Amino acid sequence: MWRAGSMSAELGVGCALRAVNERVQQAVALRPRDLPAIQPRLVAVSKTKPADMVIEAYGHGQRTFGENYVQELLEKASNPKILSLCPEIKWHFIGHLQKQNVNKLMAVPNLFMLETVDSVKLADKVNSSWQKKGSPERLKVMVQINTSGEESKHGLPPSETIAIVEHINTKCPNLEFVGLMTIGSFGHDLSQGPNPDFQLLLSLREELCKKLNIPADQVELSMGMSVDFQHAIFMKASSWSFDGLLSWIGPTCAASQSLKALGPCLT
């Protein structure tokens, strides 16, 4: 997951998207040459932003959007203008989900993915609620891992990763497990080497795929914040795919991470 901040009210959404995508391509270019050139997916986080901004970004080609709060997502996704003007929109829920809000989340139009499954009980509740909705497609879900062990962050301890993924794959027929998500600790100094939280998520995927016989390119990783999204892309290159999150605080043409910080990780 990565989020770009540092906004300027004088610049438009189209400029913001172009700037971030340029940074993404620069980071992709630093990936090892022997790995597939897989394009990261940008999820533009639209929390607190008006429907008109979502529509503007959609008009510039953005299709995937993320929200942190169930009620705000339901209201925004149900907006008549968005329903009419953004027929191909895909909504990701990226906030902490309480079980009492599951049914409300399942009612969101064009809900595409839930990135924050963090317990077997929550997975079961989501599975049951999605079944009652009667959708012909399974709901895509990610499992959130607390790689840093911080009490302030949600997510499962790493040791429980395999058990919950196996539960989803065998006991939740209405859900499609697609990846792992972590935020990780803030402020890692890249001059000291790769982010250990990113490395842990990579190793968890390797262990998961080996024990459950899942192809690695079928398990996405969502990791990082605005200050380290380019590093996250580079780390992801070693493991085939990347699911990114861009957090808007207003229109911007700048992401805050310098490519120079990737230097220590390229040797």
mmCIF file of C-alpha atoms in Angstrom:
data_model
loop_
_atom_site.group_PDB
_atom_site.id
_atom_site.type_symbol
_atom_site.label_atom_id
_atom_site.label_comp_id
_atom_site.label_asym_id
_atom_site.label_seq_id
_atom_site.Cartn_x
_atom_site.Cartn_y
_atom_site.Cartn_z
ATOM 1 C CA MET A 1 0.000 0.000 0.000
ATOM 2 C CA TRP A 2 1.388 3.431 -0.763
ATOM 3 C CA ARG A 3 -0.096 6.869 -0.313
ATOM 4 C CA ALA A 4 1.049 10.151 -1.793
ATOM 5 C CA GLY A 5 0.532 13.299 0.207
ATOM 6 C CA SER A 6 2.035 16.828 0.093
ATOM 7 C CA MET A 7 -0.833 18.480 -1.754
ATOM 8 C CA SER A 8 -1.205 21.846 -3.450
ATOM 9 C CA ALA A 9 -4.667 23.315 -3.893
ATOM 10 C CA GLU A 10 -3.469 25.169 -6.978
ATOM 11 C CA LEU A 11 -2.828 22.022 -9.006
ATOM 12 C CA GLY A 12 -5.384 19.684 -10.536
ATOM 13 C CA VAL A 13 -6.085 15.997 -10.101
ATOM 14 C CA GLY A 14 -4.878 15.194 -13.615
ATOM 15 C CA CYS A 15 -1.506 16.756 -12.841
ATOM 16 C CA ALA A 16 -1.343 14.772 -9.597
ATOM 17 C CA LEU A 17 -1.984 11.486 -11.356
ATOM 18 C CA ARG A 18 0.597 12.220 -14.050
ATOM 19 C CA ALA A 19 3.236 13.128 -11.479
ATOM 20 C CA VAL A 20 2.686 10.041 -9.346
ATOM 21 C CA ASN A 21 2.596 7.745 -12.373
ATOM 22 C CA GLU A 22 5.899 9.239 -13.552
ATOM 23 C CA ARG A 23 7.412 8.425 -10.155
ATOM 24 C CA VAL A 24 6.004 4.919 -10.402
ATOM 25 C CA GLN A 25 7.606 4.364 -13.795
ATOM 26 C CA GLN A 26 10.946 5.642 -12.500
ATOM 27 C CA ALA A 27 10.795 3.123 -9.662
ATOM 28 C CA VAL A 28 9.729 0.307 -11.989
ATOM 29 C CA ALA A 29 12.756 1.070 -14.175
ATOM 30 C CA LEU A 30 15.040 0.302 -11.205
ATOM 31 C CA ARG A 31 13.752 -3.228 -10.839
ATOM 32 C CA PRO A 32 16.145 -6.105 -11.596
ATOM 33 C CA ARG A 33 16.303 -6.735 -15.331
ATOM 34 C CA ASP A 34 15.622 -10.469 -15.019
ATOM 35 C CA LEU A 35 12.173 -9.951 -13.481
ATOM 36 C CA PRO A 36 8.895 -9.466 -15.374
ATOM 37 C CA ALA A 37 7.924 -5.843 -15.963
ATOM 38 C CA ILE A 38 4.652 -5.933 -14.011
ATOM 39 C CA GLN A 39 2.825 -2.626 -13.758
ATOM 40 C CA PRO A 40 1.842 -1.599 -10.220
ATOM 41 C CA ARG A 41 -1.807 -0.798 -9.690
ATOM 42 C CA LEU A 42 -2.623 2.635 -8.304
ATOM 43 C CA VAL A 43 -5.533 2.825 -5.852
ATOM 44 C CA ALA A 44 -6.378 6.506 -5.366
ATOM 45 C CA VAL A 45 -7.568 7.036 -1.811
ATOM 46 C CA SER A 46 -10.458 9.482 -1.955
ATOM 47 C CA LYS A 47 -11.421 9.719 1.719
ATOM 48 C CA THR A 48 -12.900 13.115 2.699
ATOM 49 C CA LYS A 49 -12.831 14.166 -0.964
ATOM 50 C CA PRO A 50 -16.000 15.204 -2.852
ATOM 51 C CA ALA A 51 -17.630 13.176 -5.582
ATOM 52 C CA ASP A 52 -16.605 15.754 -8.186
ATOM 53 C CA MET A 53 -12.926 15.037 -7.481
ATOM 54 C CA VAL A 54 -13.489 11.318 -7.985
ATOM 55 C CA ILE A 55 -15.268 12.050 -11.257
ATOM 56 C CA GLU A 56 -12.426 14.304 -12.374
ATOM 57 C CA ALA A 57 -9.829 11.625 -11.643
ATOM 58 C CA TYR A 58 -11.979 9.070 -13.443
ATOM 59 C CA GLY A 59 -12.028 11.387 -16.431
ATOM 60 C CA HIS A 60 -8.221 11.312 -16.423
ATOM 61 C CA GLY A 61 -8.210 7.527 -16.615
ATOM 62 C CA GLN A 62 -8.172 6.510 -12.945
ATOM 63 C CA ARG A 63 -10.516 3.594 -12.274
ATOM 64 C CA THR A 64 -9.578 2.250 -8.840
ATOM 65 C CA PHE A 65 -10.374 4.192 -5.661
ATOM 66 C CA GLY A 66 -10.008 3.443 -1.966
ATOM 67 C CA GLU A 67 -11.957 4.534 1.098
ATOM 68 C CA ASN A 68 -11.271 4.125 4.838
ATOM 69 C CA TYR A 69 -14.751 4.565 6.306
ATOM 70 C CA VAL A 70 -17.783 2.438 5.503
ATOM 71 C CA GLN A 71 -20.432 5.159 5.703
ATOM 72 C CA GLU A 72 -18.440 7.577 3.565
ATOM 73 C CA LEU A 73 -17.777 4.873 0.981
ATOM 74 C CA LEU A 74 -21.447 3.881 0.834
ATOM 75 C CA GLU A 75 -22.568 7.471 0.347
ATOM 76 C CA LYS A 76 -19.893 8.263 -2.242
ATOM 77 C CA ALA A 77 -20.313 5.062 -4.235
ATOM 78 C CA SER A 78 -24.101 5.579 -4.247
ATOM 79 C CA ASN A 79 -23.813 9.142 -5.533
ATOM 80 C CA PRO A 80 -25.987 9.388 -8.681
ATOM 81 C CA LYS A 81 -23.324 11.361 -10.563
ATOM 82 C CA ILE A 82 -20.639 8.780 -9.852
ATOM 83 C CA LEU A 83 -22.977 5.918 -10.773
ATOM 84 C CA SER A 84 -23.820 7.651 -14.039
ATOM 85 C CA LEU A 85 -20.441 9.058 -15.066
ATOM 86 C CA CYS A 86 -18.108 6.360 -13.677
ATOM 87 C CA PRO A 87 -19.551 3.022 -14.827
ATOM 88 C CA GLU A 88 -16.209 1.179 -14.621
ATOM 89 C CA ILE A 89 -15.188 2.431 -11.163
ATOM 90 C CA LYS A 90 -13.720 -0.105 -8.726
ATOM 91 C CA TRP A 91 -13.943 0.597 -4.990
ATOM 92 C CA HIS A 92 -11.440 -0.817 -2.493
ATOM 93 C CA PHE A 93 -12.140 -0.684 1.238
ATOM 94 C CA ILE A 94 -8.825 -0.078 3.015
ATOM 95 C CA GLY A 95 -9.868 0.879 6.543
ATOM 96 C CA HIS A 96 -10.415 -1.204 9.667
ATOM 97 C CA LEU A 97 -13.695 -3.078 9.317
ATOM 98 C CA GLN A 98 -15.815 -3.868 12.361
ATOM 99 C CA LYS A 99 -18.155 -6.843 12.088
ATOM 100 C CA GLN A 100 -21.244 -4.718 12.763
ATOM 101 C CA ASN A 101 -20.485 -2.724 9.604
ATOM 102 C CA VAL A 102 -20.031 -5.685 7.256
ATOM 103 C CA ASN A 103 -23.576 -5.722 5.880
ATOM 104 C CA LYS A 104 -23.404 -2.000 5.168
ATOM 105 C CA LEU A 105 -20.106 -2.430 3.315
ATOM 106 C CA MET A 106 -21.487 -5.285 1.234
ATOM 107 C CA ALA A 107 -24.237 -2.934 0.009
ATOM 108 C CA VAL A 108 -21.687 -0.591 -1.608
ATOM 109 C CA PRO A 109 -22.204 -0.348 -5.396
ATOM 110 C CA ASN A 110 -19.170 -1.493 -7.423
ATOM 111 C CA LEU A 111 -17.305 -2.790 -4.363
ATOM 112 C CA PHE A 112 -14.287 -4.557 -5.859
ATOM 113 C CA MET A 113 -11.978 -5.456 -2.988
ATOM 114 C CA LEU A 114 -11.710 -5.566 0.804
ATOM 115 C CA GLU A 115 -8.041 -5.155 1.759
ATOM 116 C CA THR A 116 -8.277 -5.450 5.544
ATOM 117 C CA VAL A 117 -9.487 -8.898 6.592
ATOM 118 C CA ASP A 118 -7.778 -9.459 9.935
ATOM 119 C CA SER A 119 -9.591 -12.382 11.592
ATOM 120 C CA VAL A 120 -11.314 -15.653 10.775
ATOM 121 C CA LYS A 121 -14.539 -14.350 12.309
ATOM 122 C CA LEU A 122 -14.477 -11.289 10.043
ATOM 123 C CA ALA A 123 -13.798 -13.464 6.998
ATOM 124 C CA ASP A 124 -16.776 -15.669 7.886
ATOM 125 C CA LYS A 125 -19.040 -12.663 8.367
ATOM 126 C CA VAL A 126 -18.008 -11.117 5.049
ATOM 127 C CA ASN A 127 -18.426 -14.452 3.274
ATOM 128 C CA SER A 128 -21.960 -14.887 4.633
ATOM 129 C CA SER A 129 -22.992 -11.311 3.881
ATOM 130 C CA TRP A 130 -21.623 -11.418 0.318
ATOM 131 C CA GLN A 131 -23.502 -14.670 -0.304
ATOM 132 C CA LYS A 132 -26.767 -13.045 0.793
ATOM 133 C CA LYS A 133 -26.108 -10.205 -1.652
ATOM 134 C CA GLY A 134 -26.299 -12.734 -4.460
ATOM 135 C CA SER A 135 -23.404 -11.396 -6.499
ATOM 136 C CA PRO A 136 -22.297 -13.699 -9.333
ATOM 137 C CA GLU A 137 -18.648 -12.815 -8.608
ATOM 138 C CA ARG A 138 -16.620 -13.657 -5.531
ATOM 139 C CA LEU A 139 -15.445 -10.670 -3.492
ATOM 140 C CA LYS A 140 -11.698 -10.138 -3.699
ATOM 141 C CA VAL A 141 -10.045 -9.883 -0.275
ATOM 142 C CA MET A 142 -6.611 -9.233 1.148
ATOM 143 C CA VAL A 143 -5.388 -10.301 4.573
ATOM 144 C CA GLN A 144 -3.923 -7.499 6.678
ATOM 145 C CA ILE A 145 -0.711 -8.364 8.548
ATOM 146 C CA ASN A 146 0.753 -6.317 11.392
ATOM 147 C CA THR A 147 4.381 -6.724 10.348
ATOM 148 C CA SER A 148 5.728 -4.120 12.775
ATOM 149 C CA GLY A 149 3.992 -5.543 15.847
ATOM 150 C CA GLU A 150 2.762 -2.088 16.875
ATOM 151 C CA GLU A 151 -0.359 -2.026 19.045
ATOM 152 C CA SER A 152 -1.548 1.096 17.202
ATOM 153 C CA LYS A 153 -1.867 -0.847 13.941
ATOM 154 C CA HIS A 154 -4.492 -3.380 12.945
ATOM 155 C CA GLY A 155 -3.753 -6.725 11.378
ATOM 156 C CA LEU A 156 -2.941 -10.313 12.209
ATOM 157 C CA PRO A 157 0.405 -11.366 13.677
ATOM 158 C CA PRO A 158 2.597 -12.873 10.952
ATOM 159 C CA SER A 159 2.392 -16.333 12.547
ATOM 160 C CA GLU A 160 -1.332 -16.555 11.738
ATOM 161 C CA THR A 161 -1.023 -15.741 8.028
ATOM 162 C CA ILE A 162 -1.163 -19.242 6.607
ATOM 163 C CA ALA A 163 -4.039 -20.366 8.827
ATOM 164 C CA ILE A 164 -6.383 -17.535 7.840
ATOM 165 C CA VAL A 165 -5.558 -17.780 4.128
ATOM 166 C CA GLU A 166 -6.220 -21.511 4.233
ATOM 167 C CA HIS A 167 -9.509 -20.827 6.026
ATOM 168 C CA ILE A 168 -10.582 -18.313 3.382
ATOM 169 C CA ASN A 169 -9.670 -20.673 0.544
ATOM 170 C CA THR A 170 -11.446 -23.689 2.044
ATOM 171 C CA LYS A 171 -14.292 -22.285 4.155
ATOM 172 C CA CYS A 172 -15.280 -19.040 2.407
ATOM 173 C CA PRO A 173 -16.501 -19.943 -1.093
ATOM 174 C CA ASN A 174 -17.823 -16.438 -1.748
ATOM 175 C CA LEU A 175 -14.421 -14.813 -1.205
ATOM 176 C CA GLU A 176 -11.350 -14.781 -3.440
ATOM 177 C CA PHE A 177 -8.056 -14.387 -1.597
ATOM 178 C CA VAL A 178 -5.791 -12.177 -3.720
ATOM 179 C CA GLY A 179 -3.003 -10.929 -1.468
ATOM 180 C CA LEU A 180 -1.427 -9.630 1.727
ATOM 181 C CA MET A 181 -1.451 -6.073 3.008
ATOM 182 C CA THR A 182 0.648 -4.211 5.565
ATOM 183 C CA ILE A 183 1.284 -0.610 6.493
ATOM 184 C CA GLY A 184 4.453 -1.245 8.477
ATOM 185 C CA SER A 185 6.276 1.112 10.805
ATOM 186 C CA PHE A 186 6.731 4.758 9.853
ATOM 187 C CA GLY A 187 10.016 6.538 9.270
ATOM 188 C CA HIS A 188 12.331 3.719 8.203
ATOM 189 C CA ASP A 189 15.712 5.099 7.099
ATOM 190 C CA LEU A 190 16.384 3.569 3.684
ATOM 191 C CA SER A 191 20.081 4.391 4.010
ATOM 192 C CA GLN A 192 20.152 1.547 6.551
ATOM 193 C CA GLY A 193 18.819 -0.947 4.014
ATOM 194 C CA PRO A 194 15.449 -2.273 2.853
ATOM 195 C CA ASN A 195 12.384 -1.806 5.042
ATOM 196 C CA PRO A 196 12.200 -4.910 7.302
ATOM 197 C CA ASP A 197 8.385 -4.812 7.264
ATOM 198 C CA PHE A 198 8.391 -5.091 3.472
ATOM 199 C CA GLN A 199 10.947 -7.894 3.656
ATOM 200 C CA LEU A 200 8.780 -9.730 6.169
ATOM 201 C CA LEU A 201 5.709 -9.502 3.931
ATOM 202 C CA LEU A 202 7.751 -10.851 1.032
ATOM 203 C CA SER A 203 8.957 -13.787 3.120
ATOM 204 C CA LEU A 204 5.418 -14.456 4.356
ATOM 205 C CA ARG A 205 4.216 -14.678 0.782
ATOM 206 C CA GLU A 206 7.014 -17.088 -0.082
ATOM 207 C CA GLU A 207 6.153 -19.310 2.886
ATOM 208 C CA LEU A 208 2.428 -19.073 2.167
ATOM 209 C CA CYS A 209 2.784 -19.996 -1.483
ATOM 210 C CA LYS A 210 5.056 -22.919 -0.691
ATOM 211 C CA LYS A 211 2.815 -24.432 2.004
ATOM 212 C CA LEU A 212 -0.510 -23.866 0.245
ATOM 213 C CA ASN A 213 0.771 -24.455 -3.289
ATOM 214 C CA ILE A 214 -0.298 -21.034 -4.575
ATOM 215 C CA PRO A 215 1.596 -19.426 -7.496
ATOM 216 C CA ALA A 216 3.457 -16.363 -6.239
ATOM 217 C CA ASP A 217 2.130 -14.195 -9.041
ATOM 218 C CA GLN A 218 -1.393 -14.821 -7.734
ATOM 219 C CA VAL A 219 -0.642 -13.228 -4.337
ATOM 220 C CA GLU A 220 -0.433 -9.445 -4.496
ATOM 221 C CA LEU A 221 1.306 -7.357 -1.869
ATOM 222 C CA SER A 222 -0.008 -3.998 -0.727
ATOM 223 C CA MET A 223 2.507 -2.109 1.384
ATOM 224 C CA GLY A 224 3.970 1.271 2.243
ATOM 225 C CA MET A 225 2.977 4.916 2.550
ATOM 226 C CA SER A 226 3.674 8.090 0.549
ATOM 227 C CA VAL A 227 7.201 8.470 1.898
ATOM 228 C CA ASP A 228 8.245 4.987 0.811
ATOM 229 C CA PHE A 229 6.010 3.990 -2.087
ATOM 230 C CA GLN A 230 8.885 3.935 -4.581
ATOM 231 C CA HIS A 231 10.870 1.681 -2.293
ATOM 232 C CA ALA A 232 7.787 -0.535 -1.958
ATOM 233 C CA ILE A 233 7.572 -0.819 -5.735
ATOM 234 C CA PHE A 234 11.215 -1.844 -5.929
ATOM 235 C CA MET A 235 10.756 -4.415 -3.159
ATOM 236 C CA LYS A 236 7.642 -5.689 -4.871
ATOM 237 C CA ALA A 237 9.552 -6.191 -8.095
ATOM 238 C CA SER A 238 11.327 -9.094 -6.469
ATOM 239 C CA SER A 239 7.975 -10.769 -5.987
ATOM 240 C CA TRP A 240 6.090 -10.105 -9.170
ATOM 241 C CA SER A 241 3.302 -7.655 -8.401
ATOM 242 C CA PHE A 242 2.335 -4.519 -6.565
ATOM 243 C CA ASP A 243 -0.940 -3.097 -5.283
ATOM 244 C CA GLY A 244 -0.454 0.608 -4.502
ATOM 245 C CA LEU A 245 -2.492 3.168 -2.670
ATOM 246 C CA LEU A 246 -2.367 6.872 -3.394
ATOM 247 C CA SER A 247 -3.811 8.988 -0.615
ATOM 248 C CA TRP A 248 -5.180 12.369 -1.644
ATOM 249 C CA ILE A 249 -5.222 15.254 0.786
ATOM 250 C CA GLY A 250 -6.068 17.534 -2.129
ATOM 251 C CA PRO A 251 -4.733 17.858 -5.690
ATOM 252 C CA THR A 252 -0.988 17.344 -5.956
ATOM 253 C CA CYS A 253 1.821 17.094 -8.459
ATOM 254 C CA ALA A 254 4.399 15.737 -6.032
ATOM 255 C CA ALA A 255 5.116 12.505 -4.246
ATOM 256 C CA SER A 256 7.454 12.885 -1.316
ATOM 257 C CA GLN A 257 9.988 10.080 -1.792
ATOM 258 C CA SER A 258 13.266 10.691 -3.607
ATOM 259 C CA LEU A 259 14.603 7.986 -5.892
ATOM 260 C CA LYS A 260 18.027 8.543 -4.367
ATOM 261 C CA ALA A 261 16.868 6.745 -1.235
ATOM 262 C CA LEU A 262 16.608 3.530 -3.242
ATOM 263 C CA GLY A 263 20.345 3.489 -3.837
ATOM 264 C CA PRO A 264 21.321 1.323 -0.833
ATOM 265 C CA CYS A 265 18.745 -1.283 -1.892
ATOM 266 C CA LEU A 266 20.091 -1.803 -5.391
ATOM 267 C CA THR A 267 23.340 -3.532 -4.494
#
